[in-house]
Amino acid sequence: MRILYLDLDSLRPDHLGCYGYHRNTSPNIDSIAKEGVTFTNYYCSDAPCLPSRSALMSGRFGIHNGIVGHGGTAADMRREGAKREFNDRLGMESLPAILRQAAMKTASISTFSERHSAWTFNAGFQEVFNVGGRGHETAEQVLPVALKWLEDNGESENWFLHLNFWDPHTPYRTPESYGNPFEKEPLPDWITEEVFELHRNKKGQHSIEDMNALAKSHYQQHFRHQQEIENRDDLRVI
């Protein structure tokens, strides 16, 4: 069996064509989905990023593995303590470790462990490739490493490749040369003027106010964040 796990941070399934999105945003993923199984009843057990991935890889909810947040002791995996033998439990019971015991080659191309200082995330992987960037790298930096790995290993049987892309996460770093392929399409119907005003008045991370503040600071280096969002039509920029 060959398993390619595409880990696309902050990507919602309802923005993929294979899950019914009306825009042609994911032609390559859609073509893969046509040849496989699409899950429609899968839910995130823990959030945000660190608790979610830790639960997936460890097979345990955050309340059991100890990771329920992004900082402090809430971001540390619970240790086994005095009962721990030479090897810990995670080295045998994590998702990649179990696949490895089933004679599968396990590899991860990701900067996640460094971004969150979550070194336990690497447990069970035989190969770990950190391309640098701490989550700020783009697909153009990640994909060549993945293609080389597939060139070397893809034709063999029994492998599990975890491939991590951060591009859907803010800041949006799609090069200006890609243009805006959906600029002439209408905005989704649910983004009414009333809904826009509600969001504009909200506070907190990833709110319009927060994104505008970031546009004035370090996000301004990215082409798609140079303009502040003042009205509904400004949403087309990003």
PDB file of N, CA, C and O in Angstrom, residues 16 21 30 38 60 90 111 124 143 159 163 168 188 221:
ATOM      1  N   LEU A  16     -12.605  22.850  -1.801  1.00  0.00           N
ATOM      2  CA  LEU A  16     -12.010  21.942  -2.777  1.00  0.00           C
ATOM      3  C   LEU A  16     -13.094  21.476  -3.738  1.00  0.00           C
ATOM      4  O   LEU A  16     -14.231  21.203  -3.333  1.00  0.00           O
ATOM      5  N   TYR A  21     -16.924  22.540  -4.127  1.00  0.00           N
ATOM      6  CA  TYR A  21     -16.695  23.978  -4.268  1.00  0.00           C
ATOM      7  C   TYR A  21     -16.890  24.385  -5.716  1.00  0.00           C
ATOM      8  O   TYR A  21     -16.469  23.681  -6.642  1.00  0.00           O
ATOM      9  N   ASP A  30      -8.467  17.154  -7.055  1.00  0.00           N
ATOM     10  CA  ASP A  30      -9.724  16.596  -7.568  1.00  0.00           C
ATOM     11  C   ASP A  30      -9.475  15.357  -8.420  1.00  0.00           C
ATOM     12  O   ASP A  30     -10.226  14.375  -8.352  1.00  0.00           O
ATOM     13  N   THR A  38     -13.553   9.477  -0.963  1.00  0.00           N
ATOM     14  CA  THR A  38     -13.710  10.780  -0.345  1.00  0.00           C
ATOM     15  C   THR A  38     -14.494  10.632   0.953  1.00  0.00           C
ATOM     16  O   THR A  38     -15.608  10.115   0.952  1.00  0.00           O
ATOM     17  N   ARG A  60      -4.527   9.819  20.187  1.00  0.00           N
ATOM     18  CA  ARG A  60      -5.152  10.114  21.471  1.00  0.00           C
ATOM     19  C   ARG A  60      -5.636  11.561  21.505  1.00  0.00           C
ATOM     20  O   ARG A  60      -4.971  12.453  20.988  1.00  0.00           O
ATOM     21  N   LEU A  90       5.109   6.432  22.612  1.00  0.00           N
ATOM     22  CA  LEU A  90       4.872   7.108  21.342  1.00  0.00           C
ATOM     23  C   LEU A  90       5.684   6.487  20.211  1.00  0.00           C
ATOM     24  O   LEU A  90       5.235   6.445  19.069  1.00  0.00           O
ATOM     25  N   THR A 111       7.914  21.288   8.151  1.00  0.00           N
ATOM     26  CA  THR A 111       8.595  22.134   9.136  1.00  0.00           C
ATOM     27  C   THR A 111       7.763  22.265  10.401  1.00  0.00           C
ATOM     28  O   THR A 111       8.072  23.078  11.273  1.00  0.00           O
ATOM     29  N   GLY A 124       8.336   7.958  14.997  1.00  0.00           N
ATOM     30  CA  GLY A 124       7.890   6.898  14.100  1.00  0.00           C
ATOM     31  C   GLY A 124       8.300   7.077  12.653  1.00  0.00           C
ATOM     32  O   GLY A 124       8.233   6.133  11.865  1.00  0.00           O
ATOM     33  N   LEU A 143       7.779  21.300  -2.809  1.00  0.00           N
ATOM     34  CA  LEU A 143       7.479  20.322  -3.849  1.00  0.00           C
ATOM     35  C   LEU A 143       8.711  19.651  -4.458  1.00  0.00           C
ATOM     36  O   LEU A 143       8.695  18.433  -4.677  1.00  0.00           O
ATOM     37  N   TRP A 159       4.726   2.467   1.362  1.00  0.00           N
ATOM     38  CA  TRP A 159       5.320   3.669   1.936  1.00  0.00           C
ATOM     39  C   TRP A 159       4.229   4.638   2.362  1.00  0.00           C
ATOM     40  O   TRP A 159       3.102   4.621   1.870  1.00  0.00           O
ATOM     41  N   LEU A 163       3.287  14.984   3.631  1.00  0.00           N
ATOM     42  CA  LEU A 163       3.751  16.144   2.872  1.00  0.00           C
ATOM     43  C   LEU A 163       2.990  17.376   3.335  1.00  0.00           C
ATOM     44  O   LEU A 163       1.769  17.454   3.216  1.00  0.00           O
ATOM     45  N   PRO A 168      -2.169  27.744   2.207  1.00  0.00           N
ATOM     46  CA  PRO A 168      -3.499  28.283   2.510  1.00  0.00           C
ATOM     47  C   PRO A 168      -3.543  29.110   3.791  1.00  0.00           C
ATOM     48  O   PRO A 168      -4.524  29.805   4.048  1.00  0.00           O
ATOM     49  N   PRO A 188     -18.994  34.818  -3.011  1.00  0.00           N
ATOM     50  CA  PRO A 188     -20.012  33.868  -2.534  1.00  0.00           C
ATOM     51  C   PRO A 188     -21.249  34.592  -2.011  1.00  0.00           C
ATOM     52  O   PRO A 188     -21.144  35.665  -1.398  1.00  0.00           O
ATOM     53  N   GLN A 221       4.896  42.945   2.953  1.00  0.00           N
ATOM     54  CA  GLN A 221       5.886  42.420   2.016  1.00  0.00           C
ATOM     55  C   GLN A 221       5.268  41.438   1.028  1.00  0.00           C
ATOM     56  O   GLN A 221       5.877  41.101   0.022  1.00  0.00           O
TER      57      GLN A 221
END
